[in-house]
Structure formats: structure tokens, C-alpha cells
PDB file of C-alpha atoms in Angstrom:
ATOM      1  CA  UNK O   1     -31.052 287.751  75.602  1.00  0.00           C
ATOM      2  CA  UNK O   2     -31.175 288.959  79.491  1.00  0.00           C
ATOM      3  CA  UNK O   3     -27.627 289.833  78.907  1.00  0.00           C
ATOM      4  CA  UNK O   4     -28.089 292.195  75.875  1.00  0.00           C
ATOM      5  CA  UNK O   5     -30.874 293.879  77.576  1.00  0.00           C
ATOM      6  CA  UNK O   6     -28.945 294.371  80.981  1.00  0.00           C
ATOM      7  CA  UNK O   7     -25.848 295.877  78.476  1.00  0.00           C
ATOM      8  CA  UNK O   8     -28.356 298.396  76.589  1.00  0.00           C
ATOM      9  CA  UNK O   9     -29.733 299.171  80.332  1.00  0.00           C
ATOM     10  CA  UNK O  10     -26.670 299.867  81.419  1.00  0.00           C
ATOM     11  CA  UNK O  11     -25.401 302.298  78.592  1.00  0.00           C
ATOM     12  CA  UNK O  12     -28.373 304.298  78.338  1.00  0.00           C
ATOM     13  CA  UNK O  13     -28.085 304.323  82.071  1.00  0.00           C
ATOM     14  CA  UNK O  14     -24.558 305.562  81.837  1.00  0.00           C
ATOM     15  CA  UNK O  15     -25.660 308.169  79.219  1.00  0.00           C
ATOM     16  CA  UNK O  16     -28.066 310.001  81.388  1.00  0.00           C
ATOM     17  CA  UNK O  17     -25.413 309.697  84.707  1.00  0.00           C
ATOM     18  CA  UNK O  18     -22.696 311.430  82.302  1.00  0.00           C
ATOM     19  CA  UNK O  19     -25.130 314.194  81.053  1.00  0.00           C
ATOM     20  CA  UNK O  20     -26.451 315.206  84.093  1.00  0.00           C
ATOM     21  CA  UNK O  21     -22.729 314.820  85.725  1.00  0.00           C
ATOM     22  CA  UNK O  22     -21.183 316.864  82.788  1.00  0.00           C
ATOM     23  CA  UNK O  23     -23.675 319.528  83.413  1.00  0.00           C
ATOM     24  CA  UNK O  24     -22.900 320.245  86.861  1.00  0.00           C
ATOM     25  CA  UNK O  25     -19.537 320.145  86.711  1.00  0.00           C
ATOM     26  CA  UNK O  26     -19.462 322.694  83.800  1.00  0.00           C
ATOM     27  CA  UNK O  27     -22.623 323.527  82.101  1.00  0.00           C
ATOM     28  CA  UNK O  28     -24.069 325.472  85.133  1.00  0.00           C
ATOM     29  CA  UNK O  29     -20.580 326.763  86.031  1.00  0.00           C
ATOM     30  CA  UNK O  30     -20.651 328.249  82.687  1.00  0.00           C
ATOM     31  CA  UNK O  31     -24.195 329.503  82.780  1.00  0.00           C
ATOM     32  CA  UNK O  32     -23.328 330.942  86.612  1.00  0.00           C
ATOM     33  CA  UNK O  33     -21.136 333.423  84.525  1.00  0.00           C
ATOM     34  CA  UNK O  34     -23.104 334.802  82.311  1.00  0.00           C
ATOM     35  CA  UNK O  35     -25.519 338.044  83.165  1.00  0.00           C
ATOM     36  CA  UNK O  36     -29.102 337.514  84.748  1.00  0.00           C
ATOM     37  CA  UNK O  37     -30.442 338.074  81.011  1.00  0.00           C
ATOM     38  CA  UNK O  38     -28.329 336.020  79.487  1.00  0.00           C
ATOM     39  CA  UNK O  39     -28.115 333.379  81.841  1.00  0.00           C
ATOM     40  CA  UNK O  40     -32.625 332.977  81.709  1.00  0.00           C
ATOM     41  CA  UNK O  41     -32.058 333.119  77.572  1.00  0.00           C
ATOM     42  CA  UNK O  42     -29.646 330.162  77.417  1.00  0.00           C
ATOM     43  CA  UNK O  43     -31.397 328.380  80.378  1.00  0.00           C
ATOM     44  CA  UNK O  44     -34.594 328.921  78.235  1.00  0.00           C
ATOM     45  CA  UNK O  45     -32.796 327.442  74.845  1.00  0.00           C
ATOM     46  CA  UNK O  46     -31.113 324.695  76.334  1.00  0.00           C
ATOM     47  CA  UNK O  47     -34.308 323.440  78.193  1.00  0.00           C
ATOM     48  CA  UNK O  48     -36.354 323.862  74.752  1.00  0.00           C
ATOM     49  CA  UNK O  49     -33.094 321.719  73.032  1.00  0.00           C
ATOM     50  CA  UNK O  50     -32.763 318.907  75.203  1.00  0.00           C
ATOM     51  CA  UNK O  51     -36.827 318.084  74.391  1.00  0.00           C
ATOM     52  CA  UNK O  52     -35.406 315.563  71.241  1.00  0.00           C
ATOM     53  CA  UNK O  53     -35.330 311.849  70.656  1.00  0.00           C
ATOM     54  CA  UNK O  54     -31.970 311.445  71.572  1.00  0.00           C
ATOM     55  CA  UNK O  55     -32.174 312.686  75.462  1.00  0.00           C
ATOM     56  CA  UNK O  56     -35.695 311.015  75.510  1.00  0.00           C
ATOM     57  CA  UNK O  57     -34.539 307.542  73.881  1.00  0.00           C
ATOM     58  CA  UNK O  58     -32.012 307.437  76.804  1.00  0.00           C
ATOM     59  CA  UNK O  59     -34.166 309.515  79.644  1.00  0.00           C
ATOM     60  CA  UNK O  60     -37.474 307.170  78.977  1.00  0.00           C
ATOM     61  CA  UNK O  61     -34.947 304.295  78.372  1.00  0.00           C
ATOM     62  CA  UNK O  62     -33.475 304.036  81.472  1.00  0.00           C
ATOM     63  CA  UNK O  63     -37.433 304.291  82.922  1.00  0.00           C
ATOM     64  CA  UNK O  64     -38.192 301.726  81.398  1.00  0.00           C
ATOM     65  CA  UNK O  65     -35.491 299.258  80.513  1.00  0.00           C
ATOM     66  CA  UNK O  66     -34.435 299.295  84.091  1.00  0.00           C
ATOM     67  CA  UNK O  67     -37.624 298.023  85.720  1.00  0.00           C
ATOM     68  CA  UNK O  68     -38.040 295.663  82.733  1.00  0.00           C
ATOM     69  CA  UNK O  69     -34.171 293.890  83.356  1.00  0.00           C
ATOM     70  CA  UNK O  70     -35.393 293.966  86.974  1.00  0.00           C
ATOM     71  CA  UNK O  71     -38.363 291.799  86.143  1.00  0.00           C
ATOM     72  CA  UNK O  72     -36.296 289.465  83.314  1.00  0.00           C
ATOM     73  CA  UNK O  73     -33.318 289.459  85.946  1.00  0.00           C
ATOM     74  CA  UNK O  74     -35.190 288.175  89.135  1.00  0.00           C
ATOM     75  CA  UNK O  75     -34.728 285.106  89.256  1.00  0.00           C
ATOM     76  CA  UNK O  76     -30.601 285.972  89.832  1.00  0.00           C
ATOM     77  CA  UNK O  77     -29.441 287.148  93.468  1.00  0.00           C
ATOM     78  CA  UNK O  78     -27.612 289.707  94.287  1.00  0.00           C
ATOM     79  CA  UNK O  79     -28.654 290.421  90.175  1.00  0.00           C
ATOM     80  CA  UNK O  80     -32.218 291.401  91.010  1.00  0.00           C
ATOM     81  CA  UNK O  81     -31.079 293.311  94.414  1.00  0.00           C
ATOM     82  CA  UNK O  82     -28.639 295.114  92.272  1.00  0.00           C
ATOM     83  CA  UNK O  83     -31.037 296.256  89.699  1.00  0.00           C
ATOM     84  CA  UNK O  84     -34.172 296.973  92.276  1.00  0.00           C
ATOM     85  CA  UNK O  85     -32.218 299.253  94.091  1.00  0.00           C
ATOM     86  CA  UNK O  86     -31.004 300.918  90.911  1.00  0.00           C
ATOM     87  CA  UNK O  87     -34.529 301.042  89.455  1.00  0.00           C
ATOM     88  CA  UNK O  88     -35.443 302.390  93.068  1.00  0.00           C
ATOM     89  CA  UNK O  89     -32.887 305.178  92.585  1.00  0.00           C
ATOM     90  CA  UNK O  90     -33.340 306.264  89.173  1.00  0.00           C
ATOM     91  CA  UNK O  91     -37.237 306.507  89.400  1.00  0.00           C
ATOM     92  CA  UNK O  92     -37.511 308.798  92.372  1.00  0.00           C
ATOM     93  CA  UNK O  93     -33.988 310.576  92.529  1.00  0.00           C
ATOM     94  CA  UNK O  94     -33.341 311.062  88.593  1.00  0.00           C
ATOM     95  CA  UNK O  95     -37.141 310.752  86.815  1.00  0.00           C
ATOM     96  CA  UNK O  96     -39.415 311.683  89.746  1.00  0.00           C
ATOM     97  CA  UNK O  97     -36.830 314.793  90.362  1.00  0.00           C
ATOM     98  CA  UNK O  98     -36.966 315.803  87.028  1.00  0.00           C
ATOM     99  CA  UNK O  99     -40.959 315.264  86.688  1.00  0.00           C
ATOM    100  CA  UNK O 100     -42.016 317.072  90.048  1.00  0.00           C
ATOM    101  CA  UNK O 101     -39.305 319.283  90.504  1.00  0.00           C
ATOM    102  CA  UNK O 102     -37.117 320.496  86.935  1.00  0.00           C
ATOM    103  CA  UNK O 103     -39.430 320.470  84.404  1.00  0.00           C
ATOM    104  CA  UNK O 104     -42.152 322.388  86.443  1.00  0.00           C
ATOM    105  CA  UNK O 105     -39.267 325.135  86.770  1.00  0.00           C
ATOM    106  CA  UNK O 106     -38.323 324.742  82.962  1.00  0.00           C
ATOM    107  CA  UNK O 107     -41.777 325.475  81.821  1.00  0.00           C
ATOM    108  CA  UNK O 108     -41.999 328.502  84.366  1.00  0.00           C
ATOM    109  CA  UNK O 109     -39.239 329.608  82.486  1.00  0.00           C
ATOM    110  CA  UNK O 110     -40.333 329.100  79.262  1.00  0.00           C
ATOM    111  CA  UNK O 111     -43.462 331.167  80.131  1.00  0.00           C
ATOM    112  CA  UNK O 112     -41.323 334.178  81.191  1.00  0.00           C
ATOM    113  CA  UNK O 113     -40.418 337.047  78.895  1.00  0.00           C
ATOM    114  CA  UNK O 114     -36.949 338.421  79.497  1.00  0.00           C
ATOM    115  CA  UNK O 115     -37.358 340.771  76.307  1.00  0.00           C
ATOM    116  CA  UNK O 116     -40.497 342.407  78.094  1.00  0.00           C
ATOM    117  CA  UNK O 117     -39.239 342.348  81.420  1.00  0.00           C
ATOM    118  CA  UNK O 118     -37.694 344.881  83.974  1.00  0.00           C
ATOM    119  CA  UNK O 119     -34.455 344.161  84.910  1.00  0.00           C
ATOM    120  CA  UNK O 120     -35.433 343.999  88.309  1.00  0.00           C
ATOM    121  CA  UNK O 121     -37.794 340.939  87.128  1.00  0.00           C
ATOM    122  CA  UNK O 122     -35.249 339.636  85.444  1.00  0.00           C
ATOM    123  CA  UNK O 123     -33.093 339.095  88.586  1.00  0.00           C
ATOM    124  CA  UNK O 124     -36.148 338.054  90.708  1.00  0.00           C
ATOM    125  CA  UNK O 125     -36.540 335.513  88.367  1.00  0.00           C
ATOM    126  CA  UNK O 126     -32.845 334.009  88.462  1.00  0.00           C
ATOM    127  CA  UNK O 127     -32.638 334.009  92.043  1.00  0.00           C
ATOM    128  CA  UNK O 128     -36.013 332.073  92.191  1.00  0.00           C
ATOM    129  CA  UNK O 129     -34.577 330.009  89.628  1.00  0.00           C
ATOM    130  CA  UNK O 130     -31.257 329.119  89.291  1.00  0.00           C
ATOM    131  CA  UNK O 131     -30.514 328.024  92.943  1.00  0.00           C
ATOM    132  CA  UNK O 132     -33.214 325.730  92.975  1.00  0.00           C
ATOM    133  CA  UNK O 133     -32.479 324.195  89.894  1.00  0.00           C
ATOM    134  CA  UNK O 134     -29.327 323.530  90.154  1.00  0.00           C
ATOM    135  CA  UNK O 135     -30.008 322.083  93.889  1.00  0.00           C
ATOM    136  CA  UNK O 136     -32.488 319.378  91.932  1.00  0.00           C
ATOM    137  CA  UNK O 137     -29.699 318.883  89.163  1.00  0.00           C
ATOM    138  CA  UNK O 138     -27.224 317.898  92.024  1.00  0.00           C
ATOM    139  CA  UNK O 139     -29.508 315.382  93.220  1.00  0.00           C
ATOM    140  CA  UNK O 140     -30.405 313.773  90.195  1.00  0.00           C
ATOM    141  CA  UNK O 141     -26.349 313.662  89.100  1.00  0.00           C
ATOM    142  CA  UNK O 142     -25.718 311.847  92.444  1.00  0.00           C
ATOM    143  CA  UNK O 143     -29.024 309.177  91.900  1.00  0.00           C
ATOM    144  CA  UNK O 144     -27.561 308.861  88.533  1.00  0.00           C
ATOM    145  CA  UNK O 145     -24.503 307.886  89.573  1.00  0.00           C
ATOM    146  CA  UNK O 146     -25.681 305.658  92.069  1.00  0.00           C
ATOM    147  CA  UNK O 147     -27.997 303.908  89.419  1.00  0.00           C
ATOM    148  CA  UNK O 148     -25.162 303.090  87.222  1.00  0.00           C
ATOM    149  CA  UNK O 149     -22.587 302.055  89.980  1.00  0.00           C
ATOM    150  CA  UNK O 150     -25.706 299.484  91.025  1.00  0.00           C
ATOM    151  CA  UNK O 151     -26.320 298.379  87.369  1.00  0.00           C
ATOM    152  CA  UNK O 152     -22.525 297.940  87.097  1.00  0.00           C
ATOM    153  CA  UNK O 153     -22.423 295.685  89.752  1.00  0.00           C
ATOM    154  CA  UNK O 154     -25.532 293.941  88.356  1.00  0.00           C
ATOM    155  CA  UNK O 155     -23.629 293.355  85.196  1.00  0.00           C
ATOM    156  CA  UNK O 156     -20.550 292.048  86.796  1.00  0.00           C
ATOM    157  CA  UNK O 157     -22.271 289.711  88.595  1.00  0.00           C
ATOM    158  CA  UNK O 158     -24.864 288.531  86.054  1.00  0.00           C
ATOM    159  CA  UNK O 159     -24.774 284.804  84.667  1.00  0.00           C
ATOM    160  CA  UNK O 160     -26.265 283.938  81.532  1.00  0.00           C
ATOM    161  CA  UNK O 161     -29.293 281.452  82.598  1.00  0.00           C
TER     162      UNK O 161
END
């Protein structure tokens, strides 16, 4: 059974490292395109789209699966060193980033009317966003990836009790 849960870990682990890795590399280049109105409207709709069950089944997944294959897993070193130090990584550089830093931002966003707004406003509020947001998106793609390389090499090295 520890092995099925460490695979499920590891794949929704692996889903959130290639979304947040897929954005940078071309969602935000994309976006960086666009005008300041148009880049605040689709920032606005995608961060209103991505609240659904599918990002959260893997987002909240990964929170919790990872600590819980930790705890079923400790009994197996390097196994449980593998899968701390991935738990480690996701909770403060992917889910505490996200809590404290992107989804603050998001629902500044949200809050902000670009049809009522002055263009200057409108800029203001890109450069006070976009920078910054993308800075915290960079960090949580490289914790990502780091959290799946280290539940990778828990899997390889796991051994059915």
C-alpha cells in the first residue's frame, strides 16, 4: 500500500511542478505581451479559473499526501530523508509561497477595476503586480521541481516492507 501512495504522491507532485514550470516558460511570456489592460484582464480570469477541483485535488494533494508518505515511509532510509526534504520544500517554497505571497496579490487583483480605471492606474497596477508575481512564480517552479526530483529519488529507492 506505501507504494501506491508514494506513486499517487509523486504524480500529483509532478502535476503541480509541470504547471507551474509550463507557466513560466510560456504563460507569463505570453501575458508579458499583451497591453497593461489586457494583461490585468487575463491575469484576473486565469486566477478566478485555476480556483477548481482539478488544480486543488493536485495543489492540496501534494500538501497533504506528501507529509502523509513521509510519516507511512519512515521507517525506510534514505526513503524518509528523501521525502522530508521534499515535504520541506513543497510546504514553504510551493504552498507557503503561494499562501503568503500569490494569492494575496491575486485577490488584490481581483478587487481592482480595470473598466473604471485611468490608464495611468492601470499601469501602476501592472508594475506593482506583474514583477512581483512572476518573481514568486519562479520560486515556487524551482521548489516544485526540487520536490519532485526528491520524491523521484524516494521512489527509486523505496522497498516494499
Amino acid at each position: 500500500m506505501t507504494t501506491v501512495l508514494l506513486i499517487i504522491t509523486a504524480v500529483l507532485t509532478a502535476l503541480i511542478a509541470g504547471l507551474f514550470y509550463a507557466y513560466s516558460c510560456s504563460v507569463v511570456l505570453g501575458l508579458g505581451k499583451l497591453s497593461d489592460a489586457e494583461y490585468l484582464k487575463a491575469m484576473q480570469n486565469i486566477n478566478r479559473e485555476i480556483l477548481n477541483p482539478v488544480f486543488f485535488m493536485s495543489f492540496m494533494g501534494t500538501a497533504i499526501l506528501l507529509p502523509l508518505s513521509t510519516f507511512f515511509l519512515r521507517g525506510q532510509q534514505p526513503v524518509l530523508i528523501f521525502l522530508l526534504l521534499a515535504t520541506l520544500a513543497y510546504l514553504a517554497g510551493v504552498f507557503g509561497v503561494t499562501v503568503v505571497g500569490n494569492v494575496p496579490m491575486n485577490d488584490q487583483l481581483d478587487r481592482f477595476d480595470i473598466s473604471g480605471a485611468t490608464a495611468e492606474a492601470i499601469k501602476q497596477m501592472r508594475d506593482n503586480f506583474e514583477s512581483r508575481w512572476n518573481f514568486l512564480n519562479n520560486i515556487r517552479t524551482v521548489f516544485s521541481i526540487i520536490t519532485i526530483m526528491l520524491t523521484i529519488c524516494a521512489c527509486i529507492w523505496h522497498k516494499e516492507s
